[in-house]
Coordinates of C-alpha atoms in Angstrom, one line a residue:
M1 CA 156.2 27.1 -0.9
I2 CA 155.2 30.6 0.0
L3 CA 153.8 30.7 3.5
P4 CA 151.3 33.4 4.9
I5 CA 153.0 35.9 7.2
Y6 CA 151.2 36.3 10.5
T7 CA 150.3 39.9 11.2
Y8 CA 150.2 41.9 14.4
G9 CA 147.5 40.6 16.8
Q10 CA 148.2 37.0 16.2
P11 CA 148.9 35.4 19.6
I12 CA 151.9 33.4 18.3
L13 CA 153.8 36.7 17.8
R14 CA 153.7 37.3 21.6
K15 CA 154.9 33.8 22.6
V16 CA 158.4 33.0 23.7
T17 CA 159.7 30.3 21.3
E18 CA 160.9 26.8 22.0
P19 CA 164.4 25.6 21.1
V20 CA 164.7 23.7 17.8
P21 CA 165.8 20.0 18.2
A22 CA 168.1 18.6 15.5
D23 CA 165.3 16.1 14.6
Y24 CA 162.7 18.8 14.1
P25 CA 160.3 17.5 11.4
N26 CA 160.7 18.8 7.9
L27 CA 163.3 21.5 9.1
K28 CA 165.1 21.8 5.7
Q29 CA 161.7 22.3 3.9
L30 CA 160.7 25.0 6.5
I31 CA 164.0 26.8 6.0
E32 CA 163.5 26.8 2.2
D33 CA 159.9 28.0 2.6
M34 CA 160.9 30.8 4.9
F35 CA 163.6 32.1 2.5
E36 CA 161.1 31.9 -0.4
T37 CA 158.4 33.7 1.7
M38 CA 160.8 36.4 2.9
E39 CA 162.1 37.1 -0.6
K40 CA 158.6 37.2 -2.2
A41 CA 157.7 39.8 0.5
D42 CA 160.8 41.8 -0.2
G43 CA 162.0 41.3 3.4
V44 CA 165.5 41.0 4.7
G45 CA 164.7 38.8 7.8
L46 CA 161.9 36.5 8.9
A47 CA 161.5 34.7 12.2
A48 CA 159.7 31.3 12.5
P49 CA 156.8 32.7 14.6
Q50 CA 155.9 35.0 11.7
V51 CA 155.0 32.0 9.7
G52 CA 153.2 30.1 12.5
H53 CA 156.0 28.1 14.1
S54 CA 156.9 28.9 17.7
I55 CA 160.5 27.8 17.4
R56 CA 163.8 29.6 17.8
M57 CA 164.8 30.0 14.2
L58 CA 165.2 32.9 11.8
V59 CA 166.4 33.5 8.3
I60 CA 168.2 36.5 6.9
N61 CA 169.1 37.7 3.4
G62 CA 170.6 41.2 3.5
D63 CA 172.0 41.1 -0.1
S64 CA 169.1 43.3 -1.4
I65 CA 170.2 46.2 0.7
K66 CA 174.0 46.0 0.3
K67 CA 174.1 49.2 -1.8
N68 CA 173.0 51.3 1.2
Y69 CA 174.4 48.9 3.8
P70 CA 177.7 47.3 2.5
E71 CA 178.0 45.2 5.7
C72 CA 174.9 43.2 4.5
E73 CA 176.6 42.0 1.3
G74 CA 176.6 38.2 1.5
F75 CA 174.7 38.3 4.8
I76 CA 172.6 35.3 4.2
R77 CA 172.0 33.1 7.2
V78 CA 169.8 30.5 8.9
M79 CA 170.1 31.0 12.6
I80 CA 168.8 28.2 14.8
N81 CA 168.6 28.6 18.5
P82 CA 170.4 31.9 18.4
E83 CA 171.8 33.4 21.6
L84 CA 172.9 37.0 22.0
L85 CA 176.3 36.9 23.7
E86 CA 177.4 40.6 23.7
E87 CA 176.1 44.0 22.7
S88 CA 178.2 47.2 22.3
K89 CA 177.2 50.3 24.3
E90 CA 176.9 52.4 21.1
K91 CA 173.3 52.7 19.8
V92 CA 171.9 53.9 16.5
S93 CA 168.4 55.1 15.5
L94 CA 167.2 54.0 12.1
E95 CA 163.9 53.4 10.4
E96 CA 162.6 49.8 10.4
G97 CA 159.6 48.0 9.1
C98 CA 158.3 44.5 9.8
L99 CA 156.5 42.0 7.5
S100 CA 154.0 41.4 10.4
F101 CA 153.1 45.1 10.3
P102 CA 152.4 46.0 6.7
G103 CA 152.7 49.7 5.9
I104 CA 154.2 50.7 9.3
H105 CA 157.8 52.0 9.5
E106 CA 159.3 53.7 12.6
K107 CA 162.7 54.7 13.9
V108 CA 164.1 52.2 16.3
I109 CA 167.1 52.6 18.5
R110 CA 169.3 49.5 18.5
T111 CA 172.8 48.4 19.5
K112 CA 175.4 49.0 16.7
Q113 CA 177.4 45.8 17.3
I114 CA 176.6 42.4 18.6
T115 CA 178.1 39.0 19.0
I116 CA 175.7 36.1 18.5
K117 CA 175.9 32.3 18.8
Y118 CA 173.7 30.1 16.6
Y119 CA 173.5 26.9 14.7
D120 CA 173.1 26.8 10.9
G121 CA 170.7 24.6 8.9
D122 CA 173.2 21.6 9.4
F123 CA 173.4 22.3 13.1
R124 CA 177.0 23.5 13.0
E125 CA 177.7 26.1 15.7
H126 CA 178.8 29.6 14.8
I127 CA 179.8 32.6 16.8
E128 CA 179.7 35.8 14.8
A129 CA 180.3 39.5 15.4
L130 CA 177.8 41.7 13.5
D131 CA 177.9 45.4 12.9
G132 CA 175.6 48.1 11.6
F133 CA 172.5 47.1 9.7
A134 CA 173.4 43.4 9.8
A135 CA 173.3 43.6 13.6
R136 CA 170.0 45.5 13.4
I137 CA 168.4 42.8 11.3
A138 CA 169.5 40.0 13.6
L139 CA 168.3 41.9 16.7
H140 CA 164.9 42.6 15.1
E141 CA 164.4 38.9 14.3
L142 CA 165.7 37.9 17.7
E143 CA 163.0 40.0 19.3
H144 CA 160.4 37.9 17.5
L145 CA 161.8 34.8 19.2
E146 CA 161.2 36.4 22.6
G147 CA 157.6 37.3 21.9
H148 CA 158.4 41.0 21.2
V149 CA 157.8 43.1 18.1
F150 CA 159.4 46.2 16.9
I151 CA 156.7 48.6 18.0
D152 CA 157.5 47.6 21.6
T153 CA 160.8 49.5 21.2
I154 CA 159.3 52.8 19.9
S155 CA 158.2 55.6 22.1
P156 CA 154.7 55.6 23.5
I157 CA 154.0 58.8 21.5
R158 CA 155.0 57.2 18.2
R159 CA 152.9 54.1 19.2
Q160 CA 149.9 56.3 19.8
L161 CA 150.4 58.1 16.5
N162 CA 150.4 54.6 14.8
K163 CA 147.3 53.4 16.7
G164 CA 145.0 53.7 13.7
K165 CA 147.3 51.7 11.5
L166 CA 147.9 49.1 14.2
N167 CA 144.1 48.7 14.7
S168 CA 143.7 48.3 10.9
V169 CA 146.3 45.4 11.0
I170 CA 144.6 43.8 14.0
R171 CA 141.2 44.0 12.2
G172 CA 142.6 42.4 9.1
K173 CA 142.3 45.5 7.0
A174 CA 146.0 46.0 6.3
E175 CA 147.1 45.6 2.7
A176 CA 150.2 43.9 1.7
K177 CA 151.8 42.8 -1.6
Y178 CA 152.5 39.4 -0.1
K179 CA 150.4 36.6 1.5
I180 CA 149.4 37.4 5.0
K181 CA 147.4 35.7 7.8
P182 CA 145.5 38.4 9.6
V183 CA 143.6 38.0 12.8
R184 CA 140.0 37.0 12.2

């Protein structure tokens, strides 16, 4: 089932999420719905708060961008209770967007390499090193779990330049080609 994506201004996007217990109700269905929602919206990552669940879970499918970012080929993951273990010192600035911010794209500086620990949909533990855009996707989604959004990481000047677009999103006037749940 395709879920509505909560847009900027929704309080859930600013909440620190709760750990997911192994007996979380209907977890497999939520995972399936999140993948379907993300793919319908042409996204590469989606965090649970973006669909109204304040839990530490995200889904990623980087296959659609593998032509430009070969490190994303086969990068399809469910990450439950993810924990950032290590970050490289090297940083890279690249343009990002966010499904909760329809029509807004900005350059964001992020760590080039990370090591992350998480549980998959069957609650098996993984520790994985990610590089390049794969690391960027994971970091972007991890921010959502901490109550942060990508515009928090851009310069104040760029945020000010986007103020009109941000206000449109908050007022529910943003347009998206996917199902959204704006602030009302």
